[in-house]
Short mmCIF file of C-alpha atoms and ligand atoms in Angstrom, two decimals:
data_model
loop_
_atom_site.label_atom_id
_atom_site.label_comp_id
_atom_site.label_asym_id
_atom_site.label_seq_id
_atom_site.Cartn_x
_atom_site.Cartn_y
_atom_site.Cartn_z
CA MET A 15 -41.78 15.27 1.98
CA SER A 16 -39.87 18.06 3.73
CA ILE A 17 -40.15 18.54 7.49
CA ARG A 18 -42.69 17.42 10.07
CA PHE A 19 -43.72 19.41 13.13
CA GLN A 20 -45.57 17.78 16.00
CA ILE A 21 -46.73 19.63 19.12
CA ASP A 22 -46.45 17.54 22.30
CA ALA A 23 -47.53 19.80 25.18
CA ARG A 24 -48.89 23.28 25.81
CA ALA A 25 -48.79 25.79 28.66
CA GLY A 26 -50.80 28.88 27.76
CA ALA A 27 -49.53 30.00 24.36
CA ALA A 28 -46.22 28.15 24.81
CA ARG A 29 -45.73 24.72 23.34
CA THR A 30 -43.16 21.96 23.18
CA GLY A 31 -42.81 20.08 19.95
CA ARG A 32 -40.61 18.00 17.69
CA LEU A 33 -39.39 19.19 14.34
CA THR A 34 -38.19 16.33 12.15
CA THR A 35 -35.56 17.43 9.63
CA PRO A 36 -33.50 15.42 7.09
CA HIS A 37 -30.74 15.36 9.73
CA GLY A 38 -32.72 14.37 12.77
CA GLU A 39 -35.25 15.57 15.26
CA ILE A 40 -35.17 18.91 17.09
CA GLU A 41 -36.95 19.47 20.38
CA THR A 42 -38.68 22.85 20.51
CA PRO A 43 -38.60 25.56 21.77
CA VAL A 44 -34.99 25.50 20.63
CA PHE A 45 -32.09 27.92 20.75
CA MET A 46 -29.84 27.68 17.68
CA PRO A 47 -26.19 28.73 18.08
CA VAL A 48 -24.80 30.72 15.17
CA GLY A 49 -22.00 29.11 13.15
CA THR A 50 -21.36 31.95 10.72
CA VAL A 51 -18.60 30.48 8.53
CA ALA A 52 -19.22 26.75 9.16
CA THR A 53 -17.96 27.01 12.72
CA VAL A 54 -19.51 28.12 15.98
CA LYS A 55 -16.51 30.27 16.91
CA ALA A 56 -14.12 28.54 19.34
CA MET A 57 -16.30 25.37 19.62
CA PRO A 58 -15.34 21.97 18.19
CA GLN A 59 -18.32 20.05 16.84
CA ASP A 60 -18.05 17.23 19.42
CA ILE A 61 -18.43 19.79 22.23
CA LEU A 62 -21.53 21.20 20.52
CA GLU A 63 -22.96 17.67 20.42
CA GLU A 64 -22.13 17.16 24.08
CA LEU A 65 -23.84 20.46 24.95
CA GLY A 66 -26.98 19.11 23.27
CA VAL A 67 -27.02 21.43 20.24
CA GLN A 68 -29.63 19.92 17.89
CA ILE A 69 -29.47 22.52 15.14
CA LEU A 70 -27.09 25.31 14.29
CA LEU A 71 -27.21 28.23 11.91
CA GLY A 72 -24.91 29.05 9.00
CA ASN A 73 -24.69 32.41 7.21
CA THR A 74 -25.16 32.14 3.44
CA TYR A 75 -23.50 35.49 2.68
CA HIS A 76 -20.25 34.53 4.42
CA LEU A 77 -20.15 30.95 3.08
CA TYR A 78 -20.96 32.14 -0.44
CA LEU A 79 -17.92 34.46 -0.33
CA ARG A 80 -15.63 31.97 1.42
CA PRO A 81 -15.08 29.09 0.78
CA GLY A 82 -17.86 29.35 -1.89
CA VAL A 83 -21.04 27.36 -2.44
CA GLU A 84 -19.61 24.99 -5.07
CA THR A 85 -16.64 24.15 -2.85
CA VAL A 86 -18.94 23.32 0.06
CA ARG A 87 -21.26 21.31 -2.19
CA ASN A 88 -18.35 19.29 -3.59
CA LEU A 89 -17.18 18.53 -0.06
CA GLY A 90 -20.52 17.01 0.91
CA GLY A 91 -22.46 20.16 1.73
CA LEU A 92 -22.15 21.90 5.08
CA HIS A 93 -22.84 18.64 6.95
CA GLY A 94 -19.95 16.81 5.29
CA PHE A 95 -17.63 19.82 5.11
CA MET A 96 -17.86 20.73 8.80
CA ALA A 97 -18.46 17.16 10.03
CA TRP A 98 -21.79 18.08 11.63
CA PRO A 99 -24.36 15.27 11.35
CA ARG A 100 -27.25 17.17 12.97
CA ALA A 101 -29.60 19.77 11.50
CA ILE A 102 -28.50 23.08 9.97
CA LEU A 103 -30.48 26.20 9.10
CA THR A 104 -29.10 28.84 6.75
CA ASP A 105 -30.27 32.43 6.48
CA SER A 106 -30.94 33.84 3.02
CA GLY A 107 -27.99 36.22 3.01
CA GLY A 108 -30.39 39.15 2.95
CA PHE A 109 -29.70 40.37 6.47
CA GLN A 110 -25.91 40.51 5.97
CA VAL A 111 -26.22 42.09 2.53
CA PHE A 112 -28.53 44.76 3.92
CA SER A 113 -26.10 45.48 6.74
CA LEU A 114 -23.47 46.43 4.15
CA ASN A 115 -25.16 49.85 3.66
CA GLU A 116 -22.74 51.74 1.41
CA LEU A 117 -21.74 48.59 -0.43
CA ARG A 118 -25.13 47.57 -1.86
CA LYS A 119 -27.75 48.51 -4.46
CA VAL A 120 -31.31 47.12 -4.30
CA THR A 121 -33.58 46.66 -7.31
CA GLU A 122 -36.72 44.61 -7.94
CA GLU A 123 -34.49 41.90 -9.41
CA GLY A 124 -32.24 41.60 -6.34
CA VAL A 125 -29.28 43.13 -4.55
CA THR A 126 -25.86 44.01 -5.94
CA PHE A 127 -23.26 44.19 -3.23
CA ARG A 128 -19.54 44.39 -2.68
CA SER A 129 -17.69 41.75 -0.69
CA HIS A 130 -16.46 42.97 2.69
CA LEU A 131 -13.42 40.72 2.08
CA ASP A 132 -12.00 42.05 -1.19
CA GLY A 133 -14.48 44.59 -2.58
CA SER A 134 -15.50 42.31 -5.49
CA SER A 135 -19.03 42.80 -6.86
CA HIS A 136 -21.77 40.15 -6.42
CA PHE A 137 -25.52 39.78 -6.96
CA PHE A 138 -28.14 38.01 -4.83
CA SER A 139 -31.69 37.46 -6.09
CA PRO A 140 -34.41 35.28 -4.56
CA GLU A 141 -33.40 32.61 -7.08
CA SER A 142 -29.65 32.77 -6.47
CA ALA A 143 -30.15 32.89 -2.68
CA MET A 144 -32.22 29.67 -2.93
CA GLN A 145 -29.62 28.09 -5.21
CA ALA A 146 -26.87 28.96 -2.72
CA GLN A 147 -28.75 27.58 0.29
CA ILE A 148 -29.76 24.37 -1.51
CA GLY A 149 -26.13 23.97 -2.62
CA LEU A 150 -24.87 24.46 0.95
CA GLY A 151 -27.24 21.65 1.93
CA ALA A 152 -29.06 23.18 4.90
CA ASP A 153 -32.11 21.37 6.31
CA ILE A 154 -34.09 24.58 6.73
CA ILE A 155 -33.56 27.45 4.34
CA MET A 156 -35.00 30.96 4.42
CA ALA A 157 -36.83 32.97 1.76
CA PHE A 158 -34.88 35.95 0.40
CA ASP A 159 -36.25 39.02 2.18
CA GLU A 160 -35.45 42.65 2.67
CA CYS A 161 -34.67 43.42 6.30
CA THR A 162 -36.35 46.84 6.64
CA GLU A 163 -34.03 49.36 8.30
CA HIS A 164 -35.03 51.05 11.56
CA PRO A 165 -36.36 53.67 11.81
CA ALA A 166 -38.37 53.57 8.55
CA SER A 167 -41.40 55.62 7.50
CA ARG A 168 -44.71 53.81 7.02
CA GLU A 169 -44.44 54.25 3.22
CA ARG A 170 -40.93 52.84 3.19
CA ALA A 171 -41.87 49.92 5.49
CA ARG A 172 -44.87 49.09 3.26
CA ALA A 173 -42.84 49.21 0.03
CA SER A 174 -40.18 47.00 1.63
CA MET A 175 -42.81 44.55 2.91
CA GLU A 176 -44.39 44.33 -0.57
CA MET A 177 -41.01 43.56 -2.11
CA THR A 178 -40.34 40.87 0.51
CA LEU A 179 -43.69 39.29 -0.43
CA ARG A 180 -42.83 39.31 -4.14
CA TRP A 181 -39.40 37.86 -3.34
CA ALA A 182 -41.03 35.21 -1.12
CA ARG A 183 -43.13 34.04 -4.07
CA ARG A 184 -40.05 33.90 -6.31
CA SER A 185 -38.09 32.08 -3.59
CA LYS A 186 -40.85 29.49 -3.31
CA GLU A 187 -41.11 28.94 -7.06
CA TYR A 188 -37.37 28.41 -7.44
CA PHE A 189 -37.25 26.18 -4.37
CA ALA A 190 -40.13 23.98 -5.59
CA ALA A 191 -38.28 23.28 -8.86
CA HIS A 192 -34.81 22.73 -7.35
CA ARG A 193 -35.18 21.48 -3.76
CA HIS A 194 -33.81 18.02 -4.56
CA GLU A 195 -30.54 19.46 -5.89
CA ASN A 196 -29.03 19.42 -2.38
CA PRO A 197 -25.79 17.50 -1.69
CA TRP A 198 -27.44 14.78 0.42
CA SER A 199 -30.71 13.73 -1.30
CA ARG A 200 -29.39 10.27 -2.16
CA GLN A 201 -28.10 9.77 1.35
CA SER A 202 -31.51 10.43 2.91
CA GLU A 203 -33.21 8.04 0.46
CA GLU A 204 -31.36 5.39 2.44
CA ASN A 205 -33.22 6.50 5.56
CA PRO A 206 -36.85 6.81 4.47
CA ARG A 207 -38.02 7.81 7.95
CA LEU A 208 -36.40 11.21 7.49
CA PRO A 209 -37.50 13.94 5.07
CA ASP A 210 -35.69 13.81 1.72
CA SER A 211 -35.43 17.51 1.00
CA PRO A 212 -34.91 20.77 2.88
CA ALA A 213 -37.80 22.99 3.98
CA LEU A 214 -38.26 26.63 2.98
CA PHE A 215 -39.56 29.06 5.61
CA GLY A 216 -41.27 32.36 4.81
CA ILE A 217 -40.34 35.57 6.66
CA VAL A 218 -42.71 38.17 8.08
CA GLN A 219 -41.51 41.79 7.79
CA GLY A 220 -43.46 45.06 8.11
CA GLY A 221 -41.10 47.26 10.11
CA MET A 222 -42.40 48.49 13.47
CA TYR A 223 -46.04 48.97 12.34
CA THR A 224 -48.57 46.52 13.78
CA ASP A 225 -50.96 46.77 10.82
CA LEU A 226 -48.13 46.10 8.35
CA ARG A 227 -46.83 43.22 10.48
CA ARG A 228 -50.32 41.70 10.51
CA GLU A 229 -50.73 42.15 6.76
CA SER A 230 -47.26 40.73 6.09
CA ALA A 231 -48.07 37.68 8.23
CA GLU A 232 -51.46 37.13 6.52
CA ARG A 233 -50.05 37.40 3.01
CA THR A 234 -46.98 35.26 3.80
CA VAL A 235 -49.30 32.57 5.19
CA GLU A 236 -51.33 32.73 1.95
CA LEU A 237 -48.14 31.70 0.12
CA ASP A 238 -48.14 28.58 2.34
CA PHE A 239 -44.77 27.67 3.90
CA PRO A 240 -44.02 24.75 6.28
CA GLY A 241 -42.70 27.26 8.85
CA TYR A 242 -42.62 31.00 9.43
CA ALA A 243 -39.97 33.39 10.67
CA ILE A 244 -40.48 36.85 12.10
CA GLY A 245 -37.62 38.98 10.79
CA GLY A 246 -36.47 42.57 10.94
CA LEU A 247 -36.37 42.68 14.75
CA SER A 248 -33.55 43.50 17.20
CA VAL A 249 -32.49 46.30 14.85
CA GLY A 250 -32.44 49.02 17.50
CA GLU A 251 -36.09 49.16 18.61
CA SER A 252 -37.18 48.89 22.27
CA ARG A 253 -37.79 45.49 23.81
CA ALA A 254 -41.49 46.39 24.26
CA LYS A 255 -41.71 47.09 20.51
CA THR A 256 -40.02 43.77 19.66
CA MET A 257 -42.58 41.94 21.81
CA GLU A 258 -45.48 43.85 20.27
CA MET A 259 -44.33 42.93 16.74
CA ILE A 260 -43.84 39.26 17.70
CA ALA A 261 -47.27 39.11 19.38
CA THR A 262 -48.93 40.67 16.33
CA ALA A 263 -47.39 38.15 13.94
CA LEU A 264 -48.10 35.18 16.24
CA GLU A 265 -51.83 36.06 16.27
CA VAL A 266 -51.91 35.42 12.53
CA LEU A 267 -49.39 32.59 11.99
CA PRO A 268 -50.84 29.04 11.87
CA LYS A 269 -50.68 27.39 15.30
CA ASP A 270 -49.60 24.03 13.85
CA LYS A 271 -46.48 25.39 12.08
CA PRO A 272 -43.12 26.28 13.65
CA HIS A 273 -42.58 29.95 14.58
CA TYR A 274 -39.03 31.30 14.39
CA VAL A 275 -37.90 34.70 15.67
CA MET A 276 -34.61 35.63 14.01
CA GLY A 277 -31.70 37.21 15.85
CA VAL A 278 -32.86 37.16 19.51
CA GLY A 279 -31.93 37.56 22.31
CA TYR A 280 -30.90 37.77 25.98
CA PRO A 281 -31.73 34.73 28.18
CA GLU A 282 -34.74 36.45 29.76
CA GLU A 283 -36.01 37.41 26.28
CA ILE A 284 -35.83 33.93 24.79
CA VAL A 285 -37.81 32.60 27.79
CA GLN A 286 -40.41 35.34 27.28
CA TYR A 287 -40.72 34.64 23.55
CA ALA A 288 -41.03 30.89 24.12
CA ALA A 289 -43.85 31.66 26.56
CA MET A 290 -45.57 33.63 23.77
CA GLY A 291 -45.47 30.61 21.41
CA VAL A 292 -42.12 31.02 19.63
CA ASP A 293 -40.48 27.67 18.76
CA MET A 294 -37.08 28.64 17.34
CA MET A 295 -34.56 31.42 18.05
CA ASP A 296 -30.98 32.16 17.11
CA CYS A 297 -28.52 34.79 18.23
CA VAL A 298 -24.80 35.51 18.18
CA LEU A 299 -25.10 36.93 21.70
CA PRO A 300 -23.92 33.97 23.84
CA THR A 301 -20.91 33.27 21.60
CA ARG A 302 -19.95 36.88 20.80
CA ALA A 303 -20.37 38.03 24.42
CA ALA A 304 -18.23 35.08 25.56
CA ARG A 305 -15.34 36.25 23.40
CA HIS A 306 -15.63 39.66 25.10
CA GLY A 307 -15.55 38.09 28.57
CA LEU A 308 -19.27 38.48 29.29
CA LEU A 309 -20.79 35.42 30.99
CA PHE A 310 -24.51 34.73 31.42
CA THR A 311 -25.26 33.11 34.78
CA SER A 312 -28.23 32.28 37.01
CA GLU A 313 -27.15 35.34 39.06
CA GLY A 314 -27.10 37.68 36.07
CA ARG A 315 -24.34 38.77 33.71
CA ILE A 316 -20.75 38.92 34.89
CA ASN A 317 -17.77 40.52 33.23
CA ILE A 318 -14.98 38.05 33.86
CA LYS A 319 -12.20 40.56 33.24
CA ASN A 320 -13.27 42.52 36.35
CA ALA A 321 -10.44 42.71 38.93
CA ARG A 322 -12.82 41.50 41.66
CA TYR A 323 -12.58 37.95 40.21
CA ALA A 324 -8.77 37.81 40.43
CA GLN A 325 -8.87 35.75 43.66
CA ASP A 326 -12.36 34.24 43.20
CA GLN A 327 -12.29 30.48 43.84
CA GLY A 328 -15.92 29.95 42.85
CA PRO A 329 -17.20 28.70 39.46
CA ALA A 330 -18.53 31.10 36.82
CA ASP A 331 -22.06 30.07 37.83
CA PRO A 332 -22.60 28.07 41.05
CA ARG A 333 -25.88 26.68 39.68
CA CYS A 334 -24.42 25.55 36.33
CA GLY A 335 -23.34 21.96 35.79
CA CYS A 336 -21.34 22.55 32.60
CA ARG A 337 -17.79 21.30 32.13
CA VAL A 338 -16.37 24.76 32.69
CA CYS A 339 -18.24 25.43 35.92
CA SER A 340 -17.47 21.94 37.27
CA ARG A 341 -13.74 22.38 36.78
CA TYR A 342 -12.47 25.96 36.60
CA THR A 343 -12.58 28.97 38.92
CA ARG A 344 -13.53 32.54 38.06
CA ALA A 345 -9.94 33.48 38.97
CA TYR A 346 -8.59 31.16 36.27
CA LEU A 347 -11.15 32.28 33.66
CA ARG A 348 -10.21 35.92 34.42
CA HIS A 349 -6.50 35.13 34.12
CA LEU A 350 -7.03 33.47 30.71
CA PHE A 351 -9.07 36.42 29.48
CA VAL A 352 -6.72 39.20 30.60
CA SER A 353 -3.79 37.19 29.19
CA ALA A 354 -5.63 36.97 25.83
CA GLU A 355 -5.25 33.18 25.88
CA PRO A 356 -7.28 31.33 23.16
CA LEU A 357 -8.67 29.01 25.86
CA ALA A 358 -10.58 31.98 27.30
CA ALA A 359 -12.82 32.11 24.22
CA VAL A 360 -13.28 28.32 24.28
CA LEU A 361 -14.28 28.08 27.96
CA ASN A 362 -16.40 31.24 28.03
CA THR A 363 -18.29 30.15 24.90
CA MET A 364 -18.80 26.64 26.27
CA HIS A 365 -20.36 28.00 29.45
CA ASN A 366 -22.57 30.59 27.72
CA LEU A 367 -23.92 28.03 25.25
CA ALA A 368 -24.53 25.57 28.11
CA PHE A 369 -26.46 28.32 29.93
CA TYR A 370 -28.63 29.11 26.88
CA LEU A 371 -29.31 25.45 26.10
CA ASP A 372 -30.08 24.67 29.76
CA THR A 373 -32.43 27.64 29.80
CA MET A 374 -34.38 26.21 26.87
CA ARG A 375 -34.32 22.75 28.47
CA SER A 376 -35.90 24.27 31.61
CA VAL A 377 -38.50 26.01 29.44
CA ARG A 378 -39.40 22.76 27.67
CA HIS A 379 -39.63 20.94 31.01
CA ALA A 380 -41.87 23.64 32.49
CA ILE A 381 -44.18 23.56 29.44
CA THR A 382 -44.42 19.78 29.75
CA LEU A 383 -45.49 20.28 33.39
CA GLY A 384 -48.02 22.86 32.18
CA ASP A 385 -46.66 25.84 34.12
CA LEU A 386 -44.08 28.34 32.90
CA SER A 387 -44.59 30.86 35.70
CA GLY A 388 -41.58 29.61 37.70
CA VAL A 389 -39.16 29.93 34.79
CA LEU A 390 -40.62 33.31 33.81
CA SER A 391 -40.23 34.75 37.29
CA GLY A 392 -36.71 33.38 37.56
CA SER A 393 -37.53 31.49 40.78
CA VAL A 394 -36.65 28.20 39.12
CA SER A 395 -33.00 27.62 38.40
CA LEU A 396 -32.22 28.29 34.76
CA ALA A 397 -29.02 26.31 34.91
ZN1 ZN B 7 -21.26 26.67 33.27
#
């Protein structure tokens, strides 16, 4: 048995549900903070738990290069290594490898790439990407796909989509034969209520063409995965185009399986996508923006380094109940940031993650009440 997904309530196309993983239950729709190299930058794990993070994301490409899959496996997998008892999802490494541009070469067999750390040469195939993710010990792992660049011609987008489908089949075959080789199988045998192996999700591609998106979704569903991601978005297209591609895929994807949109988005976007029936989202935005002094609040985005906050005695967000907003002033947060103090990154990240997680909590609550219109129009407090 891998994962279970149960839908509890619906409001239009939106739904709340529970995804049971080998490392506990996740309430959906869920926002997953990104912990690229086995850390959500600037956040200790106990703070993440206190914020209510139920699942976080690790990047296979980065962990494969440093500290290395075997090292992580020998240290108890990602859960043991980073002392994180809750669920983890890893990406396939494809997205990062494809962002390397000049440093990679793609063939039917896989991708040869050079490390951004030391220039050394490496190779990822669907099989080795599965082996790496199983070795890291994630609860949810992703099929190896090609993230089609944008813009791409129809011919190029089709060829890329076809290769992603062939790689999805190879990913699934390798996974089926090796899924119990994770670092924690024995541990979960002691808790028979929880799944005893990770789950492999398929990924819909197809560039920015609705017919290719639909075909990619249909043919990925034929391969039969326990969950489906919509990839290749937020690569420079308009927000309207992102929504059109998500809507097209959602029409085809099975309603009883989790739907994951990779790499999105702003707070208003994740609310919109949840309303469309998306269950899982991840993005570096709240954590990366925090380190640049950009705070998301119920009154919009604020740039804490702005001189106008130098004497501001108010909290970052008057409607936020997080530890940062209950204790510190904008004036202090600005001072930390302009002084380049490490605490600036810690406090800004803590608030932004609290804002994102509270946003999703409000969305889940509204769905349970059967009406998302208040959250969508912004008239209900998001914090
Ligand atoms: Zn706050």
